[in-house]
PDB file of C-alpha atoms in Angstrom:
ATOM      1  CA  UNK A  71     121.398 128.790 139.955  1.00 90.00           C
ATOM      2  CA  UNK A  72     124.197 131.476 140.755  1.00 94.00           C
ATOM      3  CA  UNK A  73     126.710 131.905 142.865  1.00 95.00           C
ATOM      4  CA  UNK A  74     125.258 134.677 144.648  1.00 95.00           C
ATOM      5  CA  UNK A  75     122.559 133.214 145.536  1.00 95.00           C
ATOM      6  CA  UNK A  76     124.021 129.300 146.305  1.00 94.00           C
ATOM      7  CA  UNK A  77     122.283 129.327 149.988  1.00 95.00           C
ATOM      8  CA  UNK A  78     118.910 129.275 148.692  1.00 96.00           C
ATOM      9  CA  UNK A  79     119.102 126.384 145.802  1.00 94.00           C
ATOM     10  CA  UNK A  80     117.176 123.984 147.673  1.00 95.00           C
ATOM     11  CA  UNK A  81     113.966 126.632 147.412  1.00 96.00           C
ATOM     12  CA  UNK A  82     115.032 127.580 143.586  1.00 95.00           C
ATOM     13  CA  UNK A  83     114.614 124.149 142.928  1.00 94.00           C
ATOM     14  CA  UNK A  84     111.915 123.384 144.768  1.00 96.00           C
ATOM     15  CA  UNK A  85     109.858 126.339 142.768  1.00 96.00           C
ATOM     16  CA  UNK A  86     110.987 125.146 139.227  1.00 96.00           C
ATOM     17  CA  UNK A  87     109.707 121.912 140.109  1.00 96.00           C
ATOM     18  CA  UNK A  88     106.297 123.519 140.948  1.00 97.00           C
ATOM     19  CA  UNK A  89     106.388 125.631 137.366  1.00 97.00           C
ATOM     20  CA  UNK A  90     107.233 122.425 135.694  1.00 96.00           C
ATOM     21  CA  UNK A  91     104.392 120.742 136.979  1.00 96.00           C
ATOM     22  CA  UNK A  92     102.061 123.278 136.062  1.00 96.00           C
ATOM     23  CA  UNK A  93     103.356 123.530 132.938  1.00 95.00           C
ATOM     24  CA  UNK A  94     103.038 119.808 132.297  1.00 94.00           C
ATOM     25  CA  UNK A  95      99.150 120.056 132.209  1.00 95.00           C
ATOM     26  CA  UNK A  96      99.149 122.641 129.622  1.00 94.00           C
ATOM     27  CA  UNK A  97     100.561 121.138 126.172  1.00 90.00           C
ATOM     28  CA  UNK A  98     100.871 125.023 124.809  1.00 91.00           C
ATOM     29  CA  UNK A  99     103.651 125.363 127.407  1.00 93.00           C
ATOM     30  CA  UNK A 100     106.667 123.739 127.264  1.00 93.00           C
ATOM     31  CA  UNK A 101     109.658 123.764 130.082  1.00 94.00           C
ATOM     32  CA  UNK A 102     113.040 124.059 129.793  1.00 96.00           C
ATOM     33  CA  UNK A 103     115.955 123.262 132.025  1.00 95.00           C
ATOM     34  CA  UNK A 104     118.499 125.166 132.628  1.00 95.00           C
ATOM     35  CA  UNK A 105     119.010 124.637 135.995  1.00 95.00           C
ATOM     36  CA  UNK A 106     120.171 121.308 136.327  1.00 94.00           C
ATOM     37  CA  UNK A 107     123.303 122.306 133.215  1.00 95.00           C
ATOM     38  CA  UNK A 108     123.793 125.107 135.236  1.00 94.00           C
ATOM     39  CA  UNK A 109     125.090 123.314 138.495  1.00 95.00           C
ATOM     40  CA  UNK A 110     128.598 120.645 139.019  1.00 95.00           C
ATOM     41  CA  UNK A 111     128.381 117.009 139.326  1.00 94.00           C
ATOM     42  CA  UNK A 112     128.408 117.812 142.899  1.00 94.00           C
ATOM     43  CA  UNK A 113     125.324 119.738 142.581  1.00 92.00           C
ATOM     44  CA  UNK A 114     127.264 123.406 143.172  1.00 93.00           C
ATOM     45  CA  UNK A 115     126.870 126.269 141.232  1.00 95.00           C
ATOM     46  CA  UNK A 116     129.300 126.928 138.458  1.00 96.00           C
ATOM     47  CA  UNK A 117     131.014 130.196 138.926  1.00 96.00           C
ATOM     48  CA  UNK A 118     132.534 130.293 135.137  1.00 97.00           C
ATOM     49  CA  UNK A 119     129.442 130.532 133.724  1.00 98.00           C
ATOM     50  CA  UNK A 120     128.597 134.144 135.705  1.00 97.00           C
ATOM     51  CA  UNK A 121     130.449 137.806 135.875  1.00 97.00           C
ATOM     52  CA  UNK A 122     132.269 138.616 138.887  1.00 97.00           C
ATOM     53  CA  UNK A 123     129.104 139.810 140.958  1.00 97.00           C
ATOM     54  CA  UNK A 124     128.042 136.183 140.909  1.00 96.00           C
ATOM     55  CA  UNK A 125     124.688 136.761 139.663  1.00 96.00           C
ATOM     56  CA  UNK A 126     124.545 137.673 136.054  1.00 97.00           C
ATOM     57  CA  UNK A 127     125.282 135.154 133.306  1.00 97.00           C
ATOM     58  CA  UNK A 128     128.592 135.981 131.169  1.00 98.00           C
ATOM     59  CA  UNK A 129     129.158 135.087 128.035  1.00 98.00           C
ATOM     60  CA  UNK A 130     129.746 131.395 128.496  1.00 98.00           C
ATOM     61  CA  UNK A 131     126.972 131.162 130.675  1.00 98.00           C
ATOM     62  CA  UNK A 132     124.650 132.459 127.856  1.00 98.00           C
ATOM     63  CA  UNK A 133     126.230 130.008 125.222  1.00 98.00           C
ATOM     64  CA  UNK A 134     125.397 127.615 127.689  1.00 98.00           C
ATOM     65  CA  UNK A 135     121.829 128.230 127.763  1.00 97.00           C
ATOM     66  CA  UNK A 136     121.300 129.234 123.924  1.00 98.00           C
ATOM     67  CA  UNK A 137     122.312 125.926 123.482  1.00 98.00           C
ATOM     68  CA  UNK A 138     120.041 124.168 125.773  1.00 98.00           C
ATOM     69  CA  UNK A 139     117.159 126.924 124.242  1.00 97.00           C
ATOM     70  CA  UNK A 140     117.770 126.853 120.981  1.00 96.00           C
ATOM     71  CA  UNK A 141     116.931 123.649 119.607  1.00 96.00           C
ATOM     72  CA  UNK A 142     113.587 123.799 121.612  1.00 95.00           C
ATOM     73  CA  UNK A 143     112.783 127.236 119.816  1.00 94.00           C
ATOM     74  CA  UNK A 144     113.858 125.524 116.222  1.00 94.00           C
ATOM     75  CA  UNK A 145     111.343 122.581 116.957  1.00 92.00           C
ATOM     76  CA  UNK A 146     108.432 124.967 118.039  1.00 88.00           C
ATOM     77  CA  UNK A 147     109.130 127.426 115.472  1.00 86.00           C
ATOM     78  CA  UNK A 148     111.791 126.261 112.736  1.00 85.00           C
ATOM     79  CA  UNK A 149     113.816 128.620 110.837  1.00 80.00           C
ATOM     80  CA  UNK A 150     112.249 129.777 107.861  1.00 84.00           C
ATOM     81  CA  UNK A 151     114.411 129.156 104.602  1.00 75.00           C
TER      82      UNK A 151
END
């Protein structure tokens, strides 16, 4: 969800639930959330998490999602020591 494109959250989030029910009947395929981190308490986007065209993710945004990604990755593929 990004500020630039706020007005049409109710269909983003309509799709993702669609891809994550799909993706529930196939155990090689595995969903992640970052939609849901991505938004306020109030449900709004969160503009500190994008650059200043309100669509592409900045730096914090991408922290933000590496951390939600990363462990997922680790437990489907762990590091190699």
């Amino acid at each position: 969800p990004c500020p630039a494109r706020e007005k049409i959250l109710p269909q983003v989030q309509a799709a993702n639930q669609l891809i994550q029910q799909f993706m529930l009947k196939n155990q090689r395929l595995t969903y992640v959330d970052i939609f849901q981190p991505s938004l306020t308490e109030a449900g709004r986007t969160r503009p500190e998490l994008y650059m200043k065209d309100g669509l592409h993710p900045n730096e914090t945004g991408y922290r933000l999602w590496a951390g939600i990604l990363r462990p997922v990755l680790d437990k489907l593929d762990p590091p190699r020591k």
